[in-house]
Amino acid sequence: MKTRLLFSLCFILAGCGSESSSSAPSTLQSTRLSDNNAPPNARFEQYRISAFELDLGEFALTGERLFLKVYLSSGSVLYLGQIDKQKSILLPLSLPNDEEMVKFDLFSDFEGDRSISRERQL
C-alpha cells in the first residue's frame, strides 16, 4: 500500500513538471494594479445610456391607465410601470454595449384594448 501511495505521489509530481529557463520571458511584468497604468484614453464602460422615446398618439388605446414594459431580448426588464397617457414617453435606459434592440409591451386597464408588443432599435 505504501508503495502504491509513493508511486502515485511521484507520478503526480512528475506530471507537474517545471518550466525551463529558456522559455521564461526575459523581462518580468508585475501583476499589481498600481504598476500597470491604463492610458488616458482607455474606456472601461460596459453599459451606455440610450434614450427610449415613445409617442402614445400612434397607438389607439382607450383605457384610463396605461402600462409600459421595456425589456431586452434576454428577458431583463429595464422599465415596468404605469405611464401618463397624455404625454409622450422619454426614458433613459442603461443598456449593455452589445445590445442594439429593446422590446416593449404597451397595455391598458380596458378589457377591449389589445396589448401592443414591438421592438425598437436604439
XYZ file of N, CA and C in Angstrom:
366
model
N 0.813 -1.185 0.000
C 0.000 0.000 0.000
C 0.859 1.253 0.000
N 1.947 1.217 0.806
C 2.847 2.362 0.855
C 3.532 2.563 -0.490
N 3.815 1.480 -1.155
C 4.482 1.569 -2.452
C 3.563 2.239 -3.470
N 2.308 1.867 -3.460
C 1.347 2.484 -4.380
C 1.203 3.970 -4.102
N 1.123 4.332 -2.839
C 0.986 5.725 -2.464
C 2.215 6.516 -2.885
N 3.385 5.952 -2.650
C 4.640 6.610 -3.043
C 4.731 6.733 -4.560
N 4.313 5.681 -5.272
C 4.340 5.719 -6.733
C 3.373 6.773 -7.271
N 2.174 6.850 -6.678
C 1.188 7.842 -7.108
C 1.695 9.259 -6.862
N 2.301 9.469 -5.711
C 2.834 10.789 -5.387
C 3.945 11.185 -6.359
N 4.836 10.272 -6.666
C 5.910 10.556 -7.636
C 5.344 10.838 -9.017
N 4.311 10.088 -9.399
C 3.689 10.283 -10.705
C 3.046 11.668 -10.796
N 2.374 12.088 -9.733
C 1.742 13.409 -9.718
C 2.789 14.503 -9.784
N 3.866 14.368 -9.008
C 4.930 15.367 -9.034
C 5.627 15.429 -10.381
N 5.812 14.304 -11.010
C 6.448 14.279 -12.329
C 5.540 14.924 -13.375
N 4.230 14.763 -13.218
C 3.286 15.358 -14.162
C 3.242 16.870 -14.063
N 3.526 17.413 -12.886
C 3.508 18.865 -12.722
C 4.626 19.505 -13.516
N 5.801 18.918 -13.478
C 6.933 19.429 -14.256
C 7.328 20.822 -13.838
N 8.236 21.394 -14.592
C 8.667 22.760 -14.343
C 9.053 23.383 -15.666
N 9.052 24.696 -15.717
C 9.440 25.388 -16.941
C 10.951 25.486 -17.006
N 11.467 25.335 -18.184
C 12.901 25.521 -18.342
C 13.199 27.006 -18.455
N 14.400 27.403 -18.178
C 14.758 28.814 -18.187
C 14.758 29.393 -19.594
N 14.826 28.554 -20.630
C 14.845 29.070 -21.994
C 13.474 29.584 -22.429
N 12.366 29.053 -21.869
C 11.044 29.509 -22.275
C 10.526 30.650 -21.401
N 11.221 31.006 -20.331
C 10.783 32.091 -19.460
C 11.013 33.432 -20.147
N 10.113 34.393 -19.977
C 10.313 35.697 -20.608
C 11.519 36.408 -20.010
N 12.140 37.238 -20.827
C 13.352 37.911 -20.388
C 13.065 39.038 -19.411
N 11.867 39.650 -19.487
C 11.516 40.709 -18.548
C 10.274 40.290 -17.779
N 10.287 40.473 -16.502
C 9.138 40.126 -15.673
C 8.186 41.307 -15.612
N 6.903 41.033 -15.704
C 5.897 42.079 -15.604
C 5.138 41.905 -14.302
N 4.817 42.999 -13.682
C 4.119 42.979 -12.404
C 2.640 42.736 -12.615
N 2.023 42.085 -11.653
C 0.579 41.884 -11.689
C -0.133 42.862 -10.760
N 0.589 43.766 -10.147
C -0.020 44.767 -9.273
C -0.705 45.837 -10.115
N -1.888 46.257 -9.695
C -2.629 47.272 -10.438
C -1.893 48.601 -10.475
N -1.193 48.941 -9.406
C -0.501 50.228 -9.367
C 0.677 50.276 -10.334
N 1.185 49.134 -10.769
C 2.294 49.098 -11.717
C 1.827 49.074 -13.168
N 0.558 48.877 -13.401
C 0.014 48.781 -14.759
C -1.024 49.876 -14.967
N -0.571 51.028 -15.349
C -1.464 52.171 -15.561
C -2.153 52.072 -16.914
N -3.407 52.449 -16.923
C -4.167 52.473 -18.168
C -3.877 53.778 -18.898
N -3.886 53.760 -20.225
C -3.689 55.007 -20.970
C -4.840 55.980 -20.694
N -4.603 57.276 -20.839
C -5.642 58.258 -20.509
C -6.892 58.160 -21.382
N -6.804 57.584 -22.567
C -7.979 57.473 -23.438
C -8.683 56.117 -23.308
N -8.321 55.298 -22.331
C -8.941 53.986 -22.145
C -10.357 54.146 -21.594
N -11.263 53.240 -22.014
C -12.650 53.264 -21.537
C -12.977 51.896 -20.953
N -13.631 51.912 -19.820
C -13.972 50.680 -19.132
C -15.477 50.560 -18.922
N -16.237 51.056 -19.832
C -17.687 51.061 -19.689
C -18.292 49.808 -20.318
N -19.165 49.166 -19.573
C -19.873 48.009 -20.087
C -21.301 48.356 -20.476
N -21.754 49.533 -20.053
C -23.114 49.984 -20.333
C -23.087 51.379 -20.934
N -24.146 51.690 -21.674
C -24.304 53.029 -22.224
C -25.728 53.489 -21.947
N -25.910 54.788 -21.921
C -27.237 55.356 -21.710
C -27.849 55.664 -23.075
N -29.035 55.144 -23.320
C -29.765 55.394 -24.562
C -31.154 55.918 -24.212
N -31.661 56.777 -25.068
C -32.993 57.356 -24.846
C -34.039 56.507 -25.554
N -35.051 56.117 -24.816
C -36.189 55.385 -25.362
C -37.349 56.365 -25.458
N -37.783 56.659 -26.676
C -38.878 57.602 -26.895
C -40.085 56.852 -27.444
N -41.240 57.255 -26.973
C -42.471 56.617 -27.412
C -43.570 57.670 -27.465
N -44.141 57.852 -28.641
C -45.255 58.780 -28.816
C -46.544 57.970 -28.706
N -47.314 58.237 -27.681
C -48.527 57.455 -27.434
C -49.643 57.781 -28.419
N -49.502 58.845 -29.202
C -50.504 59.197 -30.191
C -50.616 58.189 -31.318
N -49.575 57.417 -31.553
C -49.615 56.439 -32.641
C -50.300 55.138 -32.239
N -50.704 55.015 -30.989
C -51.400 53.820 -30.515
C -52.816 54.208 -30.089
N -53.777 53.411 -30.474
C -55.181 53.705 -30.154
C -55.611 52.882 -28.946
N -55.227 53.320 -27.771
C -55.635 52.651 -26.537
C -56.630 53.546 -25.813
N -57.774 53.004 -25.427
C -58.829 53.810 -24.831
C -58.890 53.694 -23.312
N -58.109 52.844 -22.725
C -58.142 52.662 -21.277
C -57.695 53.905 -20.530
N -58.106 54.001 -19.283
C -57.735 55.150 -18.451
C -56.293 55.060 -17.970
N -55.867 53.872 -17.649
C -54.496 53.676 -17.147
C -53.696 52.869 -18.151
N -52.526 53.383 -18.518
C -51.639 52.701 -19.454
C -50.410 52.190 -18.713
N -49.922 51.055 -19.163
C -48.751 50.439 -18.556
C -47.737 50.125 -19.642
N -46.459 50.260 -19.293
C -45.377 50.041 -20.240
C -44.352 49.100 -19.621
N -43.915 48.162 -20.427
C -42.830 47.267 -20.036
C -41.775 47.333 -21.134
N -40.543 47.700 -20.766
C -39.416 47.752 -21.703
C -38.410 46.716 -21.230
N -37.964 45.857 -22.156
C -37.079 44.769 -21.766
C -36.148 44.390 -22.914
N -35.104 43.633 -22.581
C -34.141 43.142 -23.564
C -34.602 41.791 -24.093
N -33.993 41.337 -25.181
C -34.350 40.035 -25.742
C -34.003 38.900 -24.781
N -33.065 39.142 -23.866
C -32.716 38.129 -22.867
C -33.757 38.022 -21.767
N -34.706 38.970 -21.719
C -35.748 38.950 -20.707
C -35.513 39.922 -19.566
N -34.370 40.584 -19.527
C -34.084 41.552 -18.466
C -34.993 42.764 -18.613
N -35.746 43.057 -17.574
C -36.704 44.164 -17.609
C -35.972 45.464 -17.274
N -36.121 46.470 -18.143
C -35.494 47.769 -17.948
C -36.464 48.776 -17.338
N -37.741 48.647 -17.645
C -38.763 49.535 -17.084
C -40.081 48.785 -17.060
N -40.809 48.963 -15.976
C -42.143 48.392 -15.852
C -42.936 49.315 -14.948
N -44.004 49.906 -15.493
C -44.795 50.793 -14.662
C -45.912 51.469 -15.425
N -46.702 52.220 -14.673
C -47.805 52.975 -15.256
C -47.262 54.263 -15.853
N -47.827 54.663 -16.994
C -47.387 55.881 -17.674
C -48.580 56.802 -17.886
N -48.282 58.059 -18.089
C -49.312 59.069 -18.340
C -49.694 59.015 -19.816
N -50.963 58.798 -20.100
C -51.379 58.650 -21.499
C -51.459 59.980 -22.241
N -51.343 61.097 -21.536
C -51.395 62.411 -22.165
C -50.021 62.890 -22.641
N -48.964 62.263 -22.199
C -47.608 62.726 -22.526
C -46.866 61.684 -23.342
N -45.919 62.142 -24.145
C -45.025 61.192 -24.813
C -43.989 60.737 -23.798
N -43.433 59.580 -24.022
C -42.520 58.952 -23.072
C -41.080 59.158 -23.526
N -40.226 59.541 -22.594
C -38.790 59.643 -22.839
C -38.087 59.048 -21.621
N -37.517 57.852 -21.803
C -36.850 57.143 -20.712
C -35.367 56.991 -21.011
N -34.491 57.332 -20.070
C -33.078 56.991 -20.242
C -32.871 55.540 -19.792
N -32.362 54.725 -20.688
C -32.143 53.314 -20.384
C -30.651 53.017 -20.337
N -30.243 52.236 -19.387
C -28.860 51.788 -19.285
C -28.770 50.421 -19.952
N -28.118 50.383 -21.122
C -28.058 49.164 -21.931
C -26.637 48.617 -21.986
N -26.481 47.292 -22.030
C -25.155 46.731 -22.301
C -24.675 47.192 -23.677
N -23.374 47.351 -23.833
C -22.818 47.879 -25.082
C -23.186 47.044 -26.304
N -23.376 45.753 -26.145
C -23.666 44.906 -27.307
C -25.153 44.830 -27.648
N -26.015 45.476 -26.883
C -27.458 45.474 -27.166
C -27.827 46.675 -28.032
N -28.512 46.436 -29.113
C -28.963 47.498 -30.013
C -30.488 47.590 -30.068
N -31.165 46.534 -29.634
C -32.607 46.434 -29.783
C -33.249 46.237 -28.402
N -34.362 46.930 -28.163
C -35.174 46.682 -26.967
C -36.586 46.333 -27.413
N -37.272 45.603 -26.588
C -38.663 45.247 -26.843
C -39.531 45.998 -25.842
N -40.761 46.282 -26.249
C -41.676 46.911 -25.302
C -43.081 46.372 -25.490
N -43.800 46.346 -24.377
C -45.207 45.965 -24.354
C -45.972 47.147 -23.793
N -47.052 47.500 -24.445
C -47.915 48.596 -24.020
C -49.317 48.035 -23.861
N -49.932 48.250 -22.710
C -51.264 47.722 -22.476
C -52.013 48.637 -21.518
N -53.344 48.480 -21.496
C -54.185 49.340 -20.651
C -55.068 48.487 -19.755
N -55.827 49.193 -18.917
C -56.732 48.501 -17.993
C -58.097 48.218 -18.621
N -58.332 48.684 -19.859
C -59.606 48.468 -20.534
C -59.600 47.097 -21.201
N -60.651 46.345 -20.975
C -60.728 44.979 -21.482
C -60.747 44.911 -23.010
N -61.281 45.932 -23.663
C -61.374 45.933 -25.116
C -60.074 46.283 -25.828
N -59.096 46.847 -25.125
C -57.804 47.185 -25.739
C -56.933 45.941 -25.874
N -56.258 45.872 -26.990
C -55.296 44.789 -27.196
C -53.922 45.272 -26.748
N -53.147 44.385 -26.192
C -51.788 44.766 -25.807
C -50.927 44.874 -27.061
N -49.957 45.767 -27.012
C -49.096 46.033 -28.160
C -47.691 45.600 -27.783
N -47.082 44.777 -28.629
C -45.713 44.313 -28.414
C -44.902 44.635 -29.658
N -43.810 45.373 -29.461
C -42.966 45.768 -30.586
C -41.507 45.784 -30.172
N -40.662 45.976 -31.179
C -39.217 46.135 -30.948
C -38.811 47.510 -31.417
N -37.764 48.048 -30.820
C -37.280 49.360 -31.212
C -35.754 49.347 -31.202
N -35.176 49.843 -32.279
C -33.722 49.978 -32.397
C -33.270 51.255 -31.684
N -32.266 51.154 -30.845
C -31.737 52.336 -30.155
C -30.340 52.645 -30.617
